[in-house]
Amino acid sequence: MASDQAVLDSLKSLAASAPDAQSLMAETVAMLQRARRHYNWLGVYLLEGTVLVLGPYVGKPTPHTRIALNQGICGAAASSGKTVIVDDVNSDPRYLACSLETRSEIVVPIVREGQVLGEIDVDSDQPAAFTEDDCRLLEAVAEILAAKLV
Ligand code: SME
């Protein structure tokens, strides 16, 4: 498995050469899915007013392409500005199901100058798949994306 440092180094080169934020987000989700086998679905939601709108993603199509800030685990992470890890999505009443296979989820806000711009959402088919390591890695990824989202 590629180290966090190797993943972040590749991401920094992608960020330096990507023509815009949209292509960087698309390349980032694809690269992260290759780097971490337990990331079965990955997407970036961007905050437009009070709604999270799905941007680039990898994995099966989801019905949740627009999520209000008071809905879902996605809404909880964006409205608090804090990373949310759910070990068992089926026992979390906030969970908006997108795939029957999903067992756990992490949502990491993308924040610049104290303002939430969006978030990275990752679903895993394994229960309790996400640890502090994923939190650290994805928060560093979110910082790099935030710098490109002008
Ligand atoms: N599960 C999320 C919705 C997005 S899908 O996972 C892609 C939630 O509860 O907010």
Coordinates of N, CA, C and O and ligand atoms in Angstrom, one line a residue:
M1 N 0.8 -1.2 0.0 CA 0.0 0.0 0.0 C 0.9 1.3 0.0 O 1.8 1.3 0.8
A2 N 0.6 2.2 -0.9 CA 1.3 3.5 -0.9 C 1.2 4.2 0.4 O 0.2 4.2 1.0
S3 N 2.3 4.8 0.9 CA 2.3 5.5 2.1 C 1.5 6.8 2.0 O 1.3 7.3 0.8
D4 N 1.1 7.4 3.1 CA 0.4 8.7 3.0 C 1.2 9.7 2.3 O 0.8 10.5 1.5
Q5 N 2.5 9.7 2.6 CA 3.4 10.6 2.0 C 3.5 10.5 0.5 O 3.4 11.5 -0.3
A6 N 3.5 9.2 0.0 CA 3.6 9.0 -1.4 C 2.3 9.5 -2.1 O 2.3 10.1 -3.2
V7 N 1.1 9.2 -1.4 CA -0.2 9.6 -1.9 C -0.2 11.2 -2.0 O -0.6 11.7 -3.0
L8 N 0.3 11.8 -1.0 CA 0.2 13.3 -0.9 C 1.2 13.9 -1.9 O 0.9 14.9 -2.6
D9 N 2.3 13.2 -2.1 CA 3.3 13.7 -3.1 C 2.7 13.6 -4.5 O 2.8 14.6 -5.3
S10 N 2.0 12.5 -4.8 CA 1.3 12.4 -6.2 C 0.3 13.5 -6.3 O 0.1 14.1 -7.4
L11 N -0.5 13.7 -5.2 CA -1.5 14.7 -5.3 C -1.0 16.1 -5.5 O -1.6 16.8 -6.3
K12 N 0.1 16.4 -4.9 CA 0.7 17.7 -5.1 C 1.2 17.9 -6.5 O 1.0 19.0 -7.1
S13 N 1.7 16.8 -7.2 CA 2.1 17.0 -8.6 C 0.8 17.1 -9.4 O 0.8 17.9 -10.4
L14 N -0.2 16.4 -9.1 CA -1.5 16.5 -9.8 C -2.0 18.0 -9.7 O -2.4 18.6 -10.7
A15 N -1.9 18.5 -8.5 CA -2.5 19.9 -8.2 C -1.6 20.9 -9.0 O -2.2 21.9 -9.5
A16 N -0.3 20.6 -9.2 CA 0.5 21.6 -9.9 C 0.2 21.6 -11.4 O 0.3 22.6 -12.1
S17 N -0.3 20.4 -11.9 CA -0.5 20.4 -13.4 C -1.9 20.4 -13.8 O -2.2 20.7 -15.0
A18 N -2.9 20.2 -12.8 CA -4.3 20.2 -13.2 C -4.7 21.6 -13.7 O -4.4 22.6 -13.1
P19 N -5.4 21.7 -14.9 CA -5.8 23.0 -15.4 C -6.9 23.7 -14.5 O -6.9 24.9 -14.5
D20 N -7.7 22.9 -13.8 CA -8.7 23.6 -13.0 C -9.1 22.6 -11.8 O -8.7 21.5 -11.8
A21 N -9.9 23.2 -10.9 CA -10.3 22.4 -9.7 C -11.1 21.1 -10.1 O -11.0 20.1 -9.5
Q22 N -12.0 21.3 -11.1 CA -12.8 20.1 -11.6 C -11.9 18.9 -11.9 O -12.2 17.8 -11.5
S23 N -10.9 19.2 -12.8 CA -10.1 18.1 -13.2 C -9.2 17.6 -12.0 O -9.0 16.4 -11.9
L24 N -8.8 18.4 -11.1 CA -8.0 18.0 -10.0 C -8.9 17.1 -9.1 O -8.4 16.0 -8.6
M25 N -10.1 17.5 -8.9 CA -11.0 16.7 -8.0 C -11.3 15.3 -8.7 O -11.2 14.3 -8.0
A26 N -11.4 15.2 -10.0 CA -11.7 14.0 -10.7 C -10.4 13.1 -10.6 O -10.5 11.9 -10.3
E27 N -9.2 13.7 -10.8 CA -8.0 12.9 -10.7 C -7.7 12.4 -9.3 O -7.2 11.4 -9.1
T28 N -8.1 13.3 -8.3 CA -7.9 12.9 -6.9 C -8.7 11.7 -6.5 O -8.2 10.8 -5.9
V29 N -10.0 11.7 -6.8 CA -10.8 10.6 -6.3 C -10.4 9.3 -7.0 O -10.3 8.2 -6.4
A30 N -10.0 9.4 -8.3 CA -9.5 8.2 -9.0 C -8.2 7.7 -8.4 O -8.0 6.5 -8.1
M31 N -7.3 8.6 -8.1 CA -6.0 8.2 -7.5 C -6.2 7.6 -6.1 O -5.6 6.6 -5.8
L32 N -7.0 8.2 -5.3 CA -7.2 7.7 -3.9 C -7.9 6.3 -4.0 O -7.5 5.5 -3.1
Q33 N -8.8 6.1 -4.9 CA -9.4 4.7 -4.9 C -8.4 3.7 -5.3 O -8.4 2.6 -4.8
R34 N -7.4 4.1 -6.2 CA -6.3 3.1 -6.5 C -5.4 2.9 -5.3 O -4.9 1.8 -5.1
A35 N -5.2 3.9 -4.5 CA -4.2 3.8 -3.4 C -4.8 3.1 -2.2 O -4.0 2.7 -1.4
R36 N -6.1 3.1 -2.0 CA -6.6 2.6 -0.8 C -7.8 1.6 -1.1 O -8.9 2.1 -1.5
R37 N -7.5 0.3 -0.9 CA -8.5 -0.7 -1.4 C -9.9 -0.6 -0.7 O -10.9 -1.0 -1.2
H38 N -9.9 -0.1 0.5 CA -11.1 0.0 1.3 C -12.0 1.2 0.9 O -13.0 1.4 1.5
Y39 N -11.5 2.0 0.0 CA -12.3 3.2 -0.5 C -13.1 2.7 -1.7 O -12.7 2.8 -2.8
N40 N -14.3 2.2 -1.4 CA -15.1 1.7 -2.5 C -15.9 2.7 -3.3 O -16.1 2.6 -4.5
W41 N -16.3 3.8 -2.6 CA -17.0 4.9 -3.3 C -16.4 6.2 -2.8 O -16.2 6.3 -1.6
L42 N -16.0 7.1 -3.7 CA -15.4 8.3 -3.2 C -16.0 9.4 -4.1 O -16.0 9.3 -5.3
G43 N -16.3 10.5 -3.5 CA -16.8 11.6 -4.2 C -16.5 12.9 -3.5 O -16.3 13.0 -2.3
V44 N -16.6 14.0 -4.3 CA -16.4 15.4 -3.7 C -17.8 16.1 -3.9 O -18.4 16.1 -5.0
Y45 N -18.3 16.6 -2.8 CA -19.5 17.5 -2.8 C -19.0 18.9 -2.6 O -18.2 19.1 -1.8
L46 N -19.6 19.8 -3.4 CA -19.3 21.2 -3.2 C -20.5 21.9 -2.7 O -21.6 21.7 -3.1
L47 N -20.3 22.9 -1.7 CA -21.4 23.6 -1.1 C -21.8 24.7 -2.0 O -21.0 25.6 -2.4
E48 N -23.1 24.7 -2.4 CA -23.6 25.8 -3.2 C -24.8 26.4 -2.4 O -25.9 25.7 -2.3
G49 N -24.6 27.5 -1.8 CA -25.6 28.1 -0.9 C -25.7 27.1 0.3 O -24.7 27.0 1.1
T50 N -26.9 26.5 0.5 CA -27.1 25.6 1.6 C -27.2 24.2 1.1 O -27.7 23.3 1.9
V51 N -26.8 23.9 -0.1 CA -26.9 22.5 -0.6 C -25.6 22.0 -1.1 O -24.8 22.7 -1.7
L52 N -25.3 20.7 -0.7 CA -24.1 20.1 -1.2 C -24.4 19.4 -2.5 O -25.3 18.6 -2.7
V53 N -23.6 19.8 -3.5 CA -23.8 19.3 -4.9 C -22.7 18.3 -5.3 O -21.5 18.7 -5.1
L54 N -23.1 17.1 -5.7 CA -22.0 16.1 -6.0 C -21.2 16.5 -7.3 O -21.8 16.9 -8.3
G55 N -19.9 16.5 -7.1 CA -19.0 16.7 -8.3 C -18.4 15.4 -8.7 O -19.1 14.4 -8.7
P56 N -17.1 15.4 -9.0 CA -16.5 14.1 -9.5 C -16.6 13.0 -8.4 O -16.4 13.3 -7.2
Y57 N -16.8 11.8 -8.9 CA -16.9 10.6 -8.0 C -16.4 9.4 -8.7 O -16.4 9.4 -10.0
V58 N -16.1 8.4 -8.0 CA -15.8 7.0 -8.5 C -16.6 6.0 -7.7 O -16.8 6.2 -6.5
G59 N -17.1 5.0 -8.4 CA -18.0 4.1 -7.8 C -19.4 4.1 -8.4 O -19.6 4.8 -9.4
K60 N -20.3 3.4 -7.8 CA -21.7 3.3 -8.4 C -22.4 4.7 -8.4 O -22.2 5.4 -7.4
P61 N -23.2 4.9 -9.3 CA -24.0 6.2 -9.3 C -24.9 6.2 -8.0 O -25.3 5.2 -7.5
T62 N -25.0 7.4 -7.4 CA -25.8 7.6 -6.2 C -27.0 8.4 -6.5 O -26.9 9.4 -7.3
P63 N -28.1 8.1 -5.8 CA -29.3 9.0 -5.9 C -29.1 10.4 -5.2 O -29.8 11.3 -5.5
H64 N -28.1 10.4 -4.3 CA -27.9 11.6 -3.5 C -26.9 12.6 -4.2 O -25.8 12.8 -3.7
T65 N -27.4 13.3 -5.2 CA -26.5 14.2 -5.9 C -26.6 15.6 -5.3 O -25.8 16.5 -5.6
R66 N -27.7 15.9 -4.6 CA -27.9 17.2 -3.9 C -28.3 16.9 -2.5 O -29.3 16.2 -2.3
I67 N -27.6 17.3 -1.5 CA -27.9 17.0 -0.1 C -28.0 18.3 0.7 O -27.0 19.1 0.7
A68 N -29.1 18.5 1.4 CA -29.2 19.7 2.2 C -28.3 19.6 3.5 O -28.0 18.5 3.9
L69 N -28.0 20.8 4.0 CA -27.0 20.8 5.2 C -27.6 20.1 6.4 O -26.9 19.7 7.3
N70 N -28.9 20.0 6.4 CA -29.5 19.3 7.6 C -29.9 17.8 7.3 O -30.6 17.2 8.0
Q71 N -29.3 17.3 6.2 CA -29.5 15.9 5.9 C -28.3 15.1 5.8 O -27.2 15.6 5.4
G72 N -28.4 13.8 6.3 CA -27.3 12.8 6.0 C -26.1 13.1 6.9 O -25.9 14.1 7.6
I73 N -25.1 12.2 6.7 CA -23.8 12.3 7.4 C -23.1 13.4 6.6 O -22.3 14.2 7.3
C74 N -23.3 13.5 5.3 CA -22.7 14.6 4.6 C -23.1 16.0 5.1 O -22.2 16.8 5.3
G75 N -24.4 16.1 5.4 CA -24.8 17.4 5.9 C -24.3 17.7 7.3 O -23.9 18.8 7.6
A76 N -24.1 16.6 8.1 CA -23.6 16.8 9.5 C -22.1 17.3 9.4 O -21.7 18.2 10.2
A77 N -21.4 16.7 8.5 CA -19.9 17.1 8.4 C -19.8 18.5 7.9 O -19.0 19.3 8.5
A78 N -20.6 18.8 6.9 CA -20.4 20.2 6.3 C -20.9 21.2 7.3 O -20.4 22.3 7.5
S79 N -22.0 21.0 8.0 CA -22.5 22.0 8.9 C -21.7 22.2 10.2 O -21.7 23.3 10.7
S80 N -21.0 21.1 10.6 CA -20.2 21.2 11.8 C -18.7 21.7 11.4 O -18.0 22.1 12.3
G81 N -18.4 21.5 10.1 CA -17.0 21.7 9.7 C -16.0 20.7 10.3 O -14.8 20.9 10.3
K82 N -16.5 19.6 10.7 CA -15.6 18.6 11.4 C -15.8 17.2 10.7 O -16.9 16.9 10.2
T83 N -14.7 16.5 10.6 CA -14.7 15.1 10.0 C -15.7 14.2 10.8 O -15.7 14.2 12.0
V84 N -16.5 13.4 10.1 CA -17.4 12.5 10.7 C -17.0 11.1 10.2 O -16.9 10.8 9.0
I85 N -16.8 10.1 11.2 CA -16.6 8.7 10.8 C -17.7 7.9 11.4 O -18.1 8.1 12.6
V86 N -18.3 7.1 10.5 CA -19.4 6.2 11.0 C -19.0 4.8 10.8 O -18.8 4.4 9.6
D87 N -18.9 4.0 11.8 CA -18.4 2.6 11.7 C -19.4 1.7 11.2 O -19.1 0.7 10.5
D88 N -20.7 2.0 11.4 CA -21.8 1.1 11.0 C -22.9 2.0 10.5 O -23.7 2.5 11.3
V89 N -23.0 2.2 9.2 CA -23.9 3.2 8.6 C -25.4 2.8 8.9 O -26.3 3.6 9.1
N90 N -25.6 1.4 9.0 CA -27.0 1.0 9.2 C -27.5 1.3 10.6 O -28.7 1.2 10.8
S91 N -26.6 1.6 11.5 CA -27.2 1.9 12.8 C -27.1 3.5 13.1 O -27.3 3.9 14.2
D92 N -26.8 4.2 12.0 CA -26.8 5.7 12.2 C -28.1 6.3 11.5 O -28.2 6.2 10.3
P93 N -29.0 6.9 12.3 CA -30.2 7.3 11.7 C -30.1 8.5 10.7 O -30.9 8.7 9.9
R94 N -28.9 9.1 10.7 CA -28.7 10.2 9.7 C -28.4 9.7 8.3 O -28.5 10.4 7.4
Y95 N -27.9 8.4 8.3 CA -27.4 7.9 7.0 C -28.4 7.9 5.9 O -29.5 7.4 6.0
L96 N -27.9 8.4 4.7 CA -28.7 8.4 3.5 C -28.1 7.3 2.6 O -26.9 7.4 2.2
A97 N -28.8 6.2 2.4 CA -28.2 5.1 1.7 C -28.0 5.3 0.3 O -28.8 5.9 -0.4
C98 N -26.8 4.9 -0.2 CA -26.6 5.0 -1.7 C -26.3 3.7 -2.3 O -26.5 3.5 -3.4
S99 N -25.8 2.7 -1.5 CA -25.5 1.4 -2.0 C -25.8 0.4 -0.8 O -25.4 0.7 0.3
L100 N -26.3 -0.7 -1.2 CA -26.6 -1.7 -0.1 C -25.3 -2.3 0.4 O -25.3 -2.8 1.6
E101 N -24.3 -2.3 -0.4 CA -23.0 -2.8 0.1 C -22.3 -2.0 1.1 O -21.4 -2.5 1.9
T102 N -22.6 -0.7 1.2 CA -21.8 0.2 2.0 C -22.0 -0.1 3.5 O -23.2 -0.3 3.9
R103 N -20.9 -0.2 4.3 CA -21.0 -0.5 5.7 C -20.5 0.6 6.6 O -21.0 0.8 7.7
S104 N -19.5 1.3 6.1 CA -19.0 2.4 6.9 C -18.6 3.6 6.0 O -18.6 3.5 4.8
E105 N -18.5 4.8 6.6 CA -18.3 6.0 5.9 C -17.5 7.0 6.6 O -17.5 7.1 7.9
I106 N -16.7 7.8 5.8 CA -16.0 9.0 6.4 C -16.3 10.2 5.6 O -16.3 10.1 4.3
V107 N -16.6 11.3 6.2 CA -16.8 12.6 5.5 C -15.9 13.6 6.0 O -15.9 13.9 7.2
V108 N -15.1 14.2 5.2 CA -14.1 15.2 5.6 C -14.3 16.6 4.9 O -14.3 16.7 3.7
P109 N -14.6 17.6 5.7 CA -14.9 18.9 5.1 C -13.7 19.5 4.4 O -12.5 19.3 4.8
I110 N -13.9 20.2 3.3 CA -12.9 21.0 2.7 C -13.1 22.4 3.1 O -14.1 23.0 2.8
V111 N -12.1 22.9 3.9 CA -12.3 24.2 4.5 C -11.2 25.2 4.1 O -10.0 24.8 4.0
R112 N -11.5 26.4 3.7 CA -10.5 27.4 3.5 C -10.9 28.7 4.3 O -12.0 29.2 4.2
E113 N -9.9 29.2 5.0 CA -10.1 30.4 5.9 C -11.4 30.3 6.7 O -12.2 31.2 6.7
G114 N -11.6 29.1 7.3 CA -12.7 28.9 8.2 C -14.0 28.7 7.5 O -15.0 28.5 8.1
Q115 N -14.0 28.7 6.2 CA -15.3 28.5 5.4 C -15.3 27.2 4.8 O -14.4 26.7 4.1
V116 N -16.4 26.5 5.0 CA -16.6 25.1 4.4 C -16.9 25.3 2.9 O -17.9 26.0 2.6
L117 N -16.1 24.8 2.0 CA -16.3 24.9 0.6 C -17.0 23.6 0.0 O -17.6 23.6 -1.0
G118 N -16.8 22.5 0.8 CA -17.4 21.2 0.3 C -16.9 20.1 1.2 O -16.5 20.4 2.4
E119 N -16.8 18.9 0.6 CA -16.3 17.8 1.5 C -15.9 16.6 0.6 O -16.4 16.5 -0.6
I120 N -15.1 15.8 1.2 CA -14.8 14.5 0.5 C -15.5 13.4 1.3 O -15.5 13.3 2.5
D121 N -16.3 12.6 0.5 CA -17.1 11.5 1.1 C -16.5 10.2 0.6 O -16.4 10.0 -0.6
V122 N -16.2 9.3 1.6 CA -15.7 8.0 1.2 C -16.6 6.9 1.9 O -16.8 7.0 3.1
D123 N -17.0 5.9 1.1 CA -17.8 4.8 1.6 C -17.0 3.5 1.5 O -16.3 3.4 0.5
S124 N -17.1 2.6 2.4 CA -16.4 1.3 2.4 C -17.4 0.2 2.5 O -18.4 0.3 3.3
D125 N -17.2 -0.9 1.8 CA -18.0 -2.1 2.0 C -17.6 -2.9 3.2 O -18.3 -3.8 3.6
Q126 N -16.5 -2.5 3.9 CA -16.2 -3.1 5.2 C -16.7 -2.3 6.3 O -16.6 -1.1 6.3
P127 N -17.2 -3.0 7.4 CA -17.6 -2.2 8.6 C -16.3 -1.6 9.3 O -15.2 -2.2 9.2
A128 N -16.5 -0.5 9.9 CA -15.5 0.2 10.7 C -14.1 0.3 9.9 O -13.1 0.0 10.4
A129 N -14.2 0.6 8.6 CA -13.0 0.6 7.8 C -12.1 1.8 8.0 O -10.9 1.7 7.6
F130 N -12.6 2.9 8.6 CA -11.9 4.1 8.6 C -11.3 4.4 10.0 O -12.0 4.3 11.0
T131 N -10.0 4.8 10.0 CA -9.3 5.0 11.3 C -8.8 6.5 11.3 O -8.9 7.2 10.3
E132 N -8.0 6.8 12.3 CA -7.3 8.1 12.4 C -6.4 8.3 11.2 O -6.2 9.4 10.8
D133 N -5.8 7.2 10.7 CA -4.9 7.3 9.5 C -5.7 7.9 8.3 O -5.2 8.7 7.6
D134 N -6.9 7.4 8.1 CA -7.7 7.9 6.9 C -8.1 9.3 7.2 O -8.1 10.1 6.3
C135 N -8.4 9.6 8.4 CA -8.7 11.0 8.8 C -7.6 11.9 8.5 O -7.8 12.9 7.8
R136 N -6.4 11.6 8.9 CA -5.2 12.4 8.7 C -5.0 12.6 7.2 O -4.8 13.7 6.7
L137 N -5.0 11.4 6.4 CA -4.7 11.5 5.0 C -5.7 12.4 4.3 O -5.4 13.3 3.5
L138 N -7.0 12.1 4.6 CA -8.1 12.8 3.8 C -8.1 14.3 4.2 O -8.5 15.1 3.4
E139 N -7.8 14.6 5.5 CA -7.7 16.0 5.8 C -6.6 16.8 5.1 O -6.8 17.9 4.7
A140 N -5.5 16.1 4.9 CA -4.4 16.7 4.1 C -4.8 16.8 2.6 O -4.5 17.8 2.0
V141 N -5.5 15.8 2.1 CA -6.0 15.9 0.7 C -7.0 17.1 0.6 O -6.9 17.9 -0.3
A142 N -7.9 17.2 1.6 CA -8.9 18.3 1.6 C -8.2 19.7 1.6 O -8.6 20.6 0.9
E143 N -7.1 19.8 2.3 CA -6.3 21.1 2.3 C -5.8 21.4 0.9 O -5.8 22.6 0.5
I144 N -5.3 20.4 0.2 CA -4.7 20.6 -1.1 C -5.9 21.0 -2.1 O -5.7 21.9 -2.9
L145 N -7.0 20.3 -2.0 CA -8.2 20.7 -2.8 C -8.6 22.1 -2.5 O -9.0 22.9 -3.5
A146 N -8.7 22.5 -1.2 CA -9.2 23.8 -0.9 C -8.3 24.9 -1.5 O -8.9 25.9 -2.0
A147 N -7.0 24.7 -1.6 CA -6.2 25.7 -2.2 C -6.5 25.9 -3.7 O -6.2 26.9 -4.3
K148 N -7.0 24.8 -4.3 CA -7.3 24.9 -5.8 C -8.7 25.4 -6.1 O -9.0 25.9 -7.2
L149 N -9.6 25.4 -5.0 CA -11.0 25.8 -5.2 C -11.1 27.3 -4.9 O -11.4 27.7 -3.8
V150 N -10.7 28.1 -5.9 CA -10.7 29.6 -5.7 C -12.1 30.1 -5.9 O -12.8 29.7 -6.8
Ligands
SME1 N1 -24.3 8.5 2.8 C1 -24.3 9.9 2.6 C2 -24.9 10.3 1.3 C3 -24.0 10.2 0.1 S1 -23.8 8.7 -0.5 O1 -23.0 7.9 0.5 C4 -22.8 8.8 -1.8 C5 -25.0 10.6 3.8 O2 -25.5 9.9 4.6 O3 -24.9 11.8 3.8

